[in-house]
Short mmCIF file of C-alpha atoms in Angstrom, two decimals:
data_model
loop_
_atom_site.label_atom_id
_atom_site.label_comp_id
_atom_site.label_asym_id
_atom_site.label_seq_id
_atom_site.Cartn_x
_atom_site.Cartn_y
_atom_site.Cartn_z
CA MET M 19 -1.64 -30.43 -0.72
CA ARG M 20 1.49 -29.49 0.97
CA ILE M 21 3.20 -26.25 -0.02
CA THR M 22 6.75 -25.65 0.75
CA PRO M 23 8.55 -22.27 1.30
CA ALA M 24 10.77 -22.74 -1.42
CA GLU M 25 7.38 -23.53 -3.81
CA ARG M 26 5.78 -20.35 -2.16
CA ARG M 27 9.04 -18.09 -3.36
CA GLY M 28 8.49 -19.79 -6.76
CA LEU M 29 4.44 -18.78 -6.87
CA LEU M 30 5.69 -14.94 -5.74
CA GLY M 31 7.70 -14.74 -8.52
CA HIS M 32 5.62 -16.34 -11.00
CA ARG M 33 2.88 -14.09 -10.26
CA HIS M 34 4.56 -10.73 -8.67
CA LEU M 35 7.77 -9.70 -10.22
CA LEU M 36 8.78 -12.44 -13.27
CA ALA M 37 9.40 -11.39 -16.86
CA PRO M 38 7.61 -7.79 -16.34
CA GLY M 39 7.87 -7.41 -20.41
CA ASP M 40 5.31 -9.60 -20.55
CA ARG M 41 2.50 -7.68 -18.55
CA ALA M 42 -0.37 -6.59 -20.45
CA GLY M 43 0.20 -2.72 -18.52
CA LEU M 44 0.35 -1.03 -15.19
CA VAL M 45 -3.30 -1.03 -14.46
CA GLU M 46 -4.03 -4.87 -15.67
CA ASP M 47 -0.90 -5.46 -13.35
CA VAL M 48 -2.00 -3.57 -10.34
CA ALA M 49 -5.61 -5.39 -10.57
CA GLU M 50 -4.04 -8.67 -11.39
CA THR M 51 -1.13 -9.62 -9.74
CA LEU M 52 -0.87 -7.20 -6.58
CA VAL M 53 -4.52 -6.01 -5.77
CA GLY M 54 -3.39 -2.56 -4.89
CA LEU M 55 0.27 -0.71 -4.32
CA HIS M 56 0.85 0.89 -1.23
CA ALA M 57 0.97 4.51 -1.10
CA THR M 58 1.87 5.94 2.28
CA ASP M 59 5.36 6.55 0.56
CA ALA M 60 4.42 8.51 -2.98
CA ALA M 61 7.63 7.00 -4.23
CA SER M 62 6.90 3.77 -3.45
CA VAL M 63 4.01 3.67 -5.97
CA VAL M 64 6.35 4.49 -9.19
CA LEU M 65 9.14 2.14 -7.66
CA SER M 66 6.85 -0.70 -7.46
CA ALA M 67 5.33 -0.33 -10.78
CA ARG M 68 8.94 0.08 -12.29
CA ALA M 69 9.36 -3.26 -10.88
CA ARG M 70 6.92 -4.64 -12.68
CA VAL M 71 5.65 -3.35 -16.13
CA ARG M 72 7.45 -2.98 -19.55
CA GLU M 73 9.13 0.62 -20.13
CA PRO M 74 8.20 1.72 -17.03
CA SER M 75 8.23 5.47 -16.51
CA PRO M 76 6.81 8.28 -13.56
CA VAL M 77 4.63 9.93 -16.04
CA ASP M 78 2.95 6.48 -17.06
CA VAL M 79 2.03 6.46 -13.45
CA GLU M 80 0.84 9.95 -13.19
CA ARG M 81 -1.05 9.85 -16.26
CA ALA M 82 -3.02 7.32 -14.75
CA LEU M 83 -3.59 8.63 -11.57
CA TYR M 84 -4.30 12.22 -12.66
CA GLU M 85 -5.21 12.22 -16.72
CA ASP M 86 -6.85 8.85 -17.59
CA ARG M 87 -8.01 8.30 -13.54
CA THR M 88 -7.39 4.47 -14.03
CA LEU M 89 -5.78 4.25 -10.70
CA LEU M 90 -6.75 6.34 -7.49
CA ARG M 91 -5.39 6.56 -4.46
CA MET M 92 -7.81 5.87 -1.08
CA HIS M 93 -7.30 5.19 2.49
CA CYS M 94 -8.88 1.43 2.73
CA MET M 95 -6.39 -1.85 4.43
CA ARG M 96 -5.74 -0.94 8.06
CA ARG M 97 -6.10 2.65 7.44
CA THR M 98 -3.31 2.83 5.34
CA LEU M 99 -3.22 4.76 1.84
CA PHE M 100 -3.05 2.35 -1.26
CA VAL M 101 -3.44 3.00 -5.07
CA VAL M 102 -5.70 1.12 -6.55
CA PRO M 103 -7.84 0.42 -10.06
CA THR M 104 -10.36 2.50 -10.41
CA ASP M 105 -13.44 0.55 -11.17
CA LEU M 106 -12.39 -1.53 -8.05
CA VAL M 107 -12.57 1.53 -5.81
CA PRO M 108 -16.36 0.66 -4.82
CA VAL M 109 -14.52 -3.11 -3.64
CA PHE M 110 -12.23 -1.26 -1.56
CA HIS M 111 -14.76 1.51 -0.42
CA HIS M 112 -17.73 -0.87 0.78
CA SER M 113 -15.57 -3.41 2.07
CA THR M 114 -13.15 -1.47 4.15
CA SER M 115 -13.14 2.52 4.06
CA GLU M 116 -16.73 2.91 5.02
CA ALA M 117 -16.02 0.98 8.31
CA ILE M 118 -12.32 3.11 8.60
CA ALA M 119 -14.64 6.27 7.91
CA ARG M 120 -17.14 5.62 10.90
CA ARG M 121 -14.34 5.22 13.41
CA GLU M 122 -12.24 8.47 12.20
CA ARG M 123 -15.45 10.67 12.50
CA ALA M 124 -15.82 9.08 16.03
CA VAL M 125 -12.53 9.77 16.87
CA LEU M 126 -12.46 13.36 15.39
CA LEU M 127 -16.09 13.81 17.31
CA LYS M 128 -14.35 13.29 20.73
CA HIS M 129 -11.38 15.90 20.02
CA LEU M 130 -13.61 18.45 18.98
CA ALA M 131 -16.09 17.80 22.46
CA ALA M 132 -12.95 18.18 24.71
CA THR M 133 -12.35 21.75 23.20
CA GLY M 134 -15.75 22.52 24.30
CA PRO M 135 -19.87 21.62 23.73
CA ALA M 136 -20.40 23.68 20.72
CA ARG M 137 -17.88 21.61 18.64
CA ASN M 138 -19.89 18.95 17.97
CA GLU M 139 -21.34 16.97 15.08
CA ARG M 140 -23.41 19.83 13.83
CA TRP M 141 -20.45 22.07 13.70
CA LEU M 142 -18.19 19.46 12.06
CA ASN M 143 -21.29 18.78 9.30
CA ALA M 144 -20.89 22.31 8.55
CA ALA M 145 -17.22 22.79 8.34
CA GLU M 146 -17.72 19.76 5.91
CA THR M 147 -20.35 21.40 3.73
CA ALA M 148 -18.04 24.50 3.58
CA ALA M 149 -14.99 22.87 2.74
CA LEU M 150 -16.90 20.90 -0.37
CA ALA M 151 -18.61 24.07 -1.63
CA ALA M 152 -15.03 25.72 -1.50
CA LEU M 153 -13.35 22.92 -3.62
CA THR M 154 -16.59 22.91 -6.13
CA ARG M 155 -15.63 26.50 -6.73
CA LEU M 156 -11.75 26.24 -6.93
CA GLY M 157 -11.93 22.73 -8.91
CA GLU M 158 -8.62 21.44 -7.36
CA ALA M 159 -6.60 22.75 -4.11
CA GLY M 160 -4.35 21.84 -1.63
CA ALA M 161 -5.09 21.50 1.86
CA VAL M 162 -3.23 24.81 2.84
CA GLU M 163 -4.90 26.74 -0.05
CA LEU M 164 -8.45 25.05 1.05
CA THR M 165 -7.74 25.82 5.01
CA ALA M 166 -7.45 29.49 4.20
CA GLU M 167 -10.58 29.21 2.12
CA VAL M 168 -12.40 27.81 5.03
CA PRO M 169 -12.19 29.30 8.59
CA ALA M 170 -13.44 26.27 10.54
CA LEU M 171 -10.33 24.65 8.94
CA GLN M 172 -8.18 26.76 10.57
CA GLU M 173 -9.23 25.59 13.89
CA THR M 174 -7.21 23.71 16.54
CA VAL M 175 -7.23 20.31 18.48
CA VAL M 176 -4.81 19.48 20.97
CA MET M 177 -3.56 15.65 20.67
CA SER M 178 -2.44 13.58 23.84
CA PRO M 179 -3.05 16.67 26.21
CA GLY M 180 -0.59 16.62 29.14
CA LYS M 181 1.71 13.54 27.13
CA PRO M 182 5.43 14.74 26.36
CA TYR M 183 4.13 13.91 22.85
CA GLN M 184 1.39 16.64 23.33
CA GLN M 185 0.83 18.15 19.85
CA THR M 186 -1.50 20.90 18.67
CA GLN M 187 -3.02 19.91 15.25
CA ARG M 188 -5.29 21.94 12.54
CA VAL M 189 -9.08 20.36 12.29
CA GLY M 190 -8.45 20.98 8.23
CA GLY M 191 -6.31 17.56 7.99
CA TRP M 192 -8.82 15.63 9.76
CA VAL M 193 -11.60 16.95 7.86
CA LEU M 194 -9.81 16.32 4.30
CA ARG M 195 -8.75 12.66 5.49
CA LEU M 196 -12.43 11.79 6.58
CA LEU M 197 -14.03 13.13 3.56
CA ALA M 198 -11.79 11.23 1.31
CA MET M 199 -12.03 8.33 3.11
CA GLU M 200 -15.91 8.93 2.96
CA GLY M 201 -15.71 8.81 -1.02
CA ARG M 202 -16.61 12.54 -1.12
CA ILE M 203 -13.33 13.86 -2.14
CA ARG M 204 -10.49 12.53 -3.77
CA ARG M 205 -6.40 12.88 -3.97
CA GLY M 206 -5.15 14.71 -7.45
CA ARG M 207 -1.78 15.48 -8.57
CA PRO M 208 0.87 16.09 -5.80
CA LEU M 209 1.86 19.51 -4.70
CA GLY M 210 5.56 18.54 -6.10
CA GLY M 211 7.17 15.86 -8.16
CA TRP M 212 6.15 11.71 -7.86
CA THR M 213 7.81 12.04 -4.76
CA SER M 214 5.67 14.37 -3.16
CA ASN M 215 3.51 13.36 -0.42
CA GLN M 216 1.21 16.48 -0.63
CA PHE M 217 -1.51 16.38 -2.56
CA ARG M 218 -4.35 18.80 -4.28
CA TYR M 219 -8.05 17.54 -3.51
CA SER M 220 -11.02 17.57 -5.71
CA VAL M 221 -14.58 16.67 -5.12
CA ALA M 222 -15.33 12.97 -6.02
CA PRO M 223 -18.04 11.55 -8.27
CA GLU M 224 -21.04 9.59 -6.55
CA MET M 225 -19.78 6.25 -4.97
CA PRO M 226 -21.43 3.19 -6.77
CA PRO M 227 -23.49 1.02 -4.29
CA MET M 228 -22.35 -2.46 -3.24
CA ASP M 229 -23.53 -4.60 -0.42
CA PRO M 230 -20.52 -4.48 2.01
CA THR M 231 -20.84 -8.75 2.04
CA GLU M 232 -20.02 -8.77 -1.51
CA ALA M 233 -17.64 -6.27 -1.63
CA ARG M 234 -15.38 -8.21 0.90
CA THR M 235 -16.18 -11.26 -0.68
CA GLU M 236 -14.62 -10.11 -3.90
CA LEU M 237 -11.44 -8.40 -2.56
CA LEU M 238 -10.77 -11.43 -0.25
CA ARG M 239 -11.07 -13.30 -3.85
CA LEU M 240 -8.56 -11.05 -5.19
CA TRP M 241 -6.18 -11.22 -2.60
CA LEU M 242 -6.59 -14.99 -2.65
CA ALA M 243 -5.77 -14.91 -6.20
CA CYS M 244 -2.57 -12.85 -5.94
CA TYR M 245 -1.22 -13.72 -2.86
CA GLY M 246 -2.46 -17.38 -1.88
CA PRO M 247 -1.88 -19.61 -0.50
CA GLY M 248 -2.11 -17.74 3.25
CA THR M 249 -3.14 -18.18 6.69
CA LEU M 250 -6.59 -16.95 8.52
CA GLU M 251 -3.63 -14.78 10.01
CA ASP M 252 -2.46 -13.42 6.79
CA LEU M 253 -5.93 -12.54 5.54
CA THR M 254 -6.83 -10.89 8.77
CA TRP M 255 -3.83 -8.56 9.00
CA TRP M 256 -3.62 -7.35 5.41
CA THR M 257 -7.61 -6.27 5.47
CA GLY M 258 -8.02 -5.35 8.64
CA TRP M 259 -11.14 -6.76 9.39
CA PRO M 260 -12.13 -8.88 11.96
CA ASN M 261 -12.01 -12.78 12.26
CA GLY M 262 -15.34 -13.23 11.83
CA GLN M 263 -15.88 -10.89 8.26
CA VAL M 264 -12.59 -12.83 6.82
CA ARG M 265 -14.21 -16.25 7.83
CA GLU M 266 -17.69 -15.42 6.56
CA ALA M 267 -15.85 -13.97 3.17
CA LEU M 268 -13.95 -17.54 3.03
CA GLY M 269 -17.30 -19.45 3.27
CA ARG M 270 -18.79 -17.40 0.22
CA ILE M 271 -16.12 -18.21 -1.66
CA GLY M 272 -15.10 -22.28 -0.76
CA PRO M 273 -11.36 -21.82 -1.24
CA ALA M 274 -9.17 -25.00 -1.49
CA GLU M 275 -7.11 -25.70 1.83
CA VAL M 276 -3.32 -26.68 1.83
CA GLU M 277 -0.86 -27.45 4.53
CA LEU M 278 1.66 -24.55 4.81
CA ALA M 279 4.56 -24.71 7.11
CA GLU M 280 3.06 -22.38 9.67
CA GLY M 281 -0.45 -24.10 9.60
CA THR M 282 -3.63 -24.36 7.56
CA GLY M 283 -3.61 -21.91 4.28
CA PHE M 284 -6.17 -21.14 1.79
CA ALA M 285 -5.79 -20.84 -1.97
CA LEU M 286 -8.49 -19.95 -4.60
CA SER M 287 -8.71 -23.06 -6.49
CA ALA M 288 -6.69 -26.20 -5.90
CA ASP M 289 -6.07 -27.03 -9.91
CA ARG M 290 -4.73 -23.21 -10.58
CA LEU M 291 -2.32 -23.53 -7.81
CA ALA M 292 -1.28 -27.10 -9.03
CA ALA M 293 -1.13 -25.30 -12.78
CA GLU M 294 0.92 -22.33 -11.51
CA LEU M 295 3.54 -24.50 -9.34
CA GLY M 296 4.24 -26.56 -12.25
CA THR M 297 5.13 -23.41 -15.04
CA ASP M 298 8.66 -23.56 -15.87
CA ASP M 299 9.12 -20.15 -15.14
CA ALA M 300 8.59 -20.37 -11.35
CA ALA M 301 12.41 -21.81 -11.24
CA THR M 302 13.84 -18.88 -13.45
CA PRO M 303 16.34 -16.91 -11.51
CA TRP M 304 15.54 -13.01 -10.97
CA ALA M 305 16.66 -10.06 -8.84
CA ALA M 306 14.95 -7.18 -7.81
CA LEU M 307 15.52 -3.91 -5.65
CA LEU M 308 11.93 -3.19 -4.06
CA PRO M 309 10.87 0.11 -2.53
CA GLY M 310 9.70 0.46 1.43
CA LEU M 311 6.18 -0.95 1.69
CA ASP M 312 6.28 -2.70 -1.43
CA PRO M 313 3.21 -5.20 -1.88
CA ALA M 314 5.52 -8.30 -2.00
CA THR M 315 7.38 -7.31 1.19
CA MET M 316 3.96 -6.13 3.26
CA GLY M 317 1.43 -8.99 1.51
CA TRP M 318 1.16 -11.49 4.43
CA LYS M 319 1.70 -11.26 8.30
CA HIS M 320 3.70 -14.35 8.27
CA ARG M 321 6.82 -13.82 6.46
CA ASP M 322 9.33 -16.74 7.68
CA TRP M 323 9.25 -18.11 4.19
CA TYR M 324 10.55 -15.32 2.18
CA VAL M 325 12.79 -13.43 4.63
CA ASP M 326 15.33 -14.85 7.58
CA PRO M 327 13.22 -14.38 11.18
CA ALA M 328 16.97 -13.20 12.18
CA HIS M 329 16.85 -10.29 9.66
CA ARG M 330 13.76 -9.08 9.79
CA PRO M 331 14.80 -6.35 12.93
CA LEU M 332 17.01 -4.70 10.34
CA LEU M 333 14.47 -4.92 7.12
CA TYR M 334 11.61 -3.57 9.11
CA ASP M 335 10.84 -0.88 11.44
CA SER M 336 9.44 -1.01 14.88
CA ALA M 337 5.93 -0.76 13.66
CA GLY M 338 6.71 -3.52 10.89
CA ASN M 339 7.03 -1.18 7.98
CA GLY M 340 9.00 -2.93 5.42
CA GLY M 341 12.22 -0.55 4.22
CA PRO M 342 13.43 -0.99 0.62
CA THR M 343 14.59 -4.48 0.36
CA VAL M 344 16.98 -6.55 -2.27
CA TRP M 345 15.13 -9.87 -3.54
CA TRP M 346 16.57 -13.01 -5.39
CA ASN M 347 14.68 -15.65 -6.57
CA GLY M 348 11.34 -14.95 -4.23
CA GLU M 349 13.47 -14.12 -0.89
CA ILE M 350 14.59 -10.87 0.71
CA VAL M 351 18.41 -11.30 0.77
CA GLY M 352 19.58 -7.53 1.54
CA ALA M 353 18.39 -3.68 1.69
CA TRP M 354 19.26 -0.89 -0.79
CA ALA M 355 19.21 2.99 0.00
CA GLN M 356 19.61 5.91 -2.03
CA ARG M 357 22.30 8.37 -0.74
CA ALA M 358 22.22 11.89 -1.05
CA ASP M 359 24.42 12.13 -4.26
CA GLY M 360 22.07 9.56 -6.17
CA GLU M 361 24.55 6.43 -5.33
CA ILE M 362 22.25 3.42 -4.85
CA ALA M 363 23.83 1.62 -2.11
CA TRP M 364 22.92 -1.98 -1.01
CA ARG M 365 23.84 -4.89 1.34
CA LEU M 366 23.27 -8.42 1.43
CA LEU M 367 22.56 -10.20 4.50
CA VAL M 368 22.55 -13.87 2.57
CA ASP M 369 25.15 -15.43 0.55
CA ARG M 370 23.55 -16.89 -2.63
CA GLY M 371 26.53 -17.20 -4.51
CA ALA M 372 27.97 -15.21 -7.76
CA GLU M 373 24.68 -15.34 -9.94
CA ALA M 374 22.78 -13.63 -7.35
CA ARG M 375 25.50 -11.19 -6.63
CA ASP M 376 25.90 -9.92 -10.27
CA ALA M 377 22.23 -9.83 -10.83
CA VAL M 378 21.68 -7.64 -7.50
CA GLU M 379 24.74 -5.23 -8.84
CA ALA M 380 23.26 -5.00 -12.34
CA GLU M 381 19.41 -4.47 -10.87
CA ALA M 382 21.19 -1.44 -8.69
CA ALA M 383 23.45 -0.08 -11.34
CA ALA M 384 19.85 -0.18 -13.60
CA LEU M 385 17.70 1.66 -10.81
CA GLN M 386 20.38 4.32 -10.13
CA GLU M 387 20.61 5.33 -13.87
CA TRP M 388 16.80 5.67 -13.72
CA LEU M 389 16.38 7.52 -11.07
CA ALA M 390 18.85 10.11 -12.50
CA HIS M 391 18.20 13.38 -10.81
CA HIS M 392 15.43 11.96 -8.67
CA ARG M 393 16.19 11.97 -4.96
CA MET M 394 14.07 10.10 -2.55
CA VAL M 395 13.74 10.18 1.50
CA THR M 396 12.21 6.90 2.54
CA ARG M 397 9.32 7.74 4.96
CA PHE M 398 9.62 4.71 7.17
CA PRO M 399 13.66 3.63 6.98
CA ALA M 400 14.40 0.46 8.65
CA PRO M 401 17.33 0.25 10.56
CA LEU M 402 19.66 -1.15 7.65
CA THR M 403 18.12 1.96 5.40
CA LYS M 404 19.32 4.19 7.66
CA GLU M 405 22.88 2.75 7.88
CA LEU M 406 23.16 2.50 4.43
CA THR M 407 21.92 6.08 3.70
CA ALA M 408 24.57 7.50 6.25
#
């Protein structure tokens, strides 16, 4: 089966963004259409949800994260922060986070050893035990408060000594990040509003066991259901796993192979794919203003089918992080930014006619009204984002 770029753009809208009023709810939407929400930039979580659920509100996202605990913020794919459904946390942890935590621990021990022989694994274990005891006593605490409680966390390490970009960091940040990656603590409500990237921490419940091979198979199945078809390179890039682990999981799933513009792709089911391609709403026009690092912007390594390669240097930063983007019918056609006075500024890079421009203008006005007094600072602004902000 051959799938054209236009058909893939139709699938993207059908699955991710079309008719958000028909979605069942926030958690169901994340699990069934996105797998997870990029959370390195806290504001992206709320804005990605806004684009997809009926009557969205920051309060709904905060309730799911901090009261109902149906969503959780955690490090997983490519060592990146994501917000994922709580019942899928073991899948993400055992497929991805465990391996990341082992590498993180080795790196931290290497930095500690450079400061003296006393800072070894035993020293780190004692610091972690003290941090967990303090969190148990306090119930919940931010990094600054917890570091004040545990003297070991106030110790420092020098990063990149002798380099122009040398910097000194407290051990506390490393230890908290490592404990979170290992599933021993979790992030709670931020120190500030929903755009804040500083969080409180609490002791996490015990992580349910799961075979890593089964966890990788399940996570890849979820990706294929939400993002497929995609290539082996797409899967390897998105998960951050070695090729061998991706191939092993694909072998356990037995996906359908399809022909894409960039080569062989994989879909969860040929029958399901054919049924989705035949839906009427795949051709319904839609516009969206998506935040930086949105799952639709960052879902694939190969992106030529939804963004003009000539525009990528304007829309992504040098590390490949996507900025806030303007979409029309499954294609990135421009960028947007919020200025200091709250105005939503946008620019189209592709002319798709009056209907597209009118729809984008309406979306920008709706987003500006929805944000009201909230002000965002995009953590990874693309070149065009910076230009629009200025």
